[in-house]
Amino acid sequence: MKIKSIGANRSDITREINADKIFGKWQVKLPEHLITNSPIVLEKADKYGIPSKKLNLVKNAVQLQIDELQLEKKNSNQIKIIFVGRLSTVKRPELFVELAFYLKEKLPDYNLHFQVIGEGPLLNNLKQQTENYHLTQKDLDFLGNQ
């Protein structure tokens, strides 16, 4: 029985190829299948001779409607929602702060608490955004690297 090889690419295929001058291109060409979380990889794959049928996009986000959420009311345990990652433009942590504001507004009867784990160049901007949304430390904590 032959075992299929699966590779992964999580940013920009050029970055992976250039990261290792000797093996970089083989890391994306040798596996029989590649999984990526970046639509950019799908766009650039052909340039590197990687057929689109070899690629699958797996998104990092799950979209839910608020009425689909099964949450317990405020008098129950706290519900923690956490962002973990580098606080940089490519990770888009500002969307997490926006989500915190949105959910606190739309679900005031729920005991929601948001936490950001990580550090990076956007930390001060995110703290300012939190203040602009009038979110307190009780609503959203910045915990740094853990």
C-alpha atoms as one frame of an Amber mdcrd trajectory, in Angstrom:
protein
   0.000   0.000   0.000   1.399   3.369  -0.999   1.169   6.216   1.491   0.282
   9.582  -0.033   2.480  12.500   0.844   0.830  15.728   1.935   2.586  19.057
   2.292   1.416  22.290   3.868   1.977  25.902   2.998   0.722  28.633   5.265
   1.739  31.952   3.869   3.067  32.802   0.437   4.532  29.961  -1.577   7.486
  32.178  -2.585   8.483  32.528   1.050   8.713  28.765   1.543  10.653  28.262
  -1.660  13.153  31.023  -0.870  13.560  30.018   2.791  15.751  27.072   1.825
  17.769  27.560  -1.368  18.497  23.845  -1.760  15.265  22.138  -0.682  12.716
  24.971  -0.817  11.259  24.227  -4.231  11.110  20.498  -3.475   9.116  21.113
  -0.313   6.232  22.311  -2.448   6.799  20.126  -5.522   7.436  16.671  -4.045
   4.291  16.094  -1.976   1.429  14.572  -3.930  -0.940  17.043  -2.334  -0.603
  20.511  -0.748  -2.881  22.103   1.799  -2.734  25.866   2.283  -4.560  28.501
   4.296  -3.590  31.264   1.875  -5.464  32.146  -1.319  -2.199  33.743  -2.514
  -0.668  30.268  -2.804  -3.461  29.230  -5.154  -2.703  32.257  -7.342   1.086
  31.716  -7.422   1.220  27.906  -7.670   1.061  27.806 -11.456   4.137  30.073
 -11.659   6.103  27.334  -9.850   4.715  24.461 -11.913   2.322  23.223  -9.236
  -0.998  22.118 -10.749  -4.097  23.576  -9.097  -5.624  20.076  -8.722  -2.822
  19.331  -6.251  -3.907  22.171  -3.913  -6.664  22.618  -1.354  -7.483  25.812
   0.514  -8.414  25.331   4.167  -9.545  28.606   5.704  -8.488  29.614   9.209
 -11.840  31.109  10.079 -15.241  29.678  10.830 -18.243  31.887  10.165 -21.222
  31.494  12.465 -24.414  33.431  12.794 -25.031  34.720  16.321 -28.326  32.824
  16.520 -26.382  29.582  15.915 -24.284  30.038  19.053 -25.156  27.867  22.008
 -23.985  29.991  24.950 -24.956  30.109  28.574 -26.359  33.324  30.057 -24.335
  35.780  32.142 -25.064  34.198  35.518 -23.140  31.114  34.409 -19.420  30.574
  33.897 -17.369  33.030  31.929 -16.937  32.260  28.238 -13.393  33.002  27.053
 -12.670  33.772  23.423  -8.954  33.866  22.656  -6.695  35.163  19.884  -3.274
  33.505  19.802  -0.657  34.795  17.401   1.857  37.417  16.414   0.354  40.909
  16.583   1.259  41.883  13.032  -0.591  43.024   9.946  -0.709  39.584   8.299
  -2.479  38.069  11.327  -5.139  40.833  11.363  -5.613  40.961  15.153  -7.620
  44.171  14.787 -10.486  41.996  13.563 -10.425  40.160  16.884 -10.800  43.443
  18.794 -13.613  44.387  16.431 -15.230  40.998  17.101 -14.975  41.563  20.857
 -16.753  44.903  20.520 -19.407  43.452  18.225 -20.187  40.448  20.418 -20.245
  42.509  23.637 -22.789  44.812  21.946 -24.922  42.040  20.414 -24.799  39.606
  23.347 -24.890  41.772  26.496 -26.530  39.020  28.557 -23.583  36.680  28.151
 -20.471  36.545  30.313 -17.943  36.971  27.482 -14.265  37.692  28.073 -11.691
  38.117  25.312  -7.963  37.502  25.581  -5.112  38.297  23.216  -2.039  36.096
  23.609   1.019  37.235  21.710   3.180  40.261  21.070   4.122  42.278  18.042
   4.289  45.666  16.385   0.511  46.261  16.493   0.149  45.963  20.271  -0.179
  49.706  20.926  -2.603  50.150  18.011  -4.752  47.322  19.355  -4.782  48.823
  22.844  -5.864  52.139  21.326  -8.575  50.374  19.315  -9.775  48.709  22.527
 -10.039  52.118  24.212 -11.866  53.565  21.199 -14.436  50.770  21.484 -14.732
  51.429  25.241 -13.697  47.877  26.065 -12.214  47.527  29.536  -9.723  44.996
  30.870 -12.778  43.154  32.205 -13.829  42.742  28.563 -10.490  42.186  26.813
  -7.021  41.375  28.203  -3.654  41.549  26.468  -1.609  38.737  28.034   1.619
  38.968  26.003   3.605  35.877  25.114   2.697  32.786  27.127
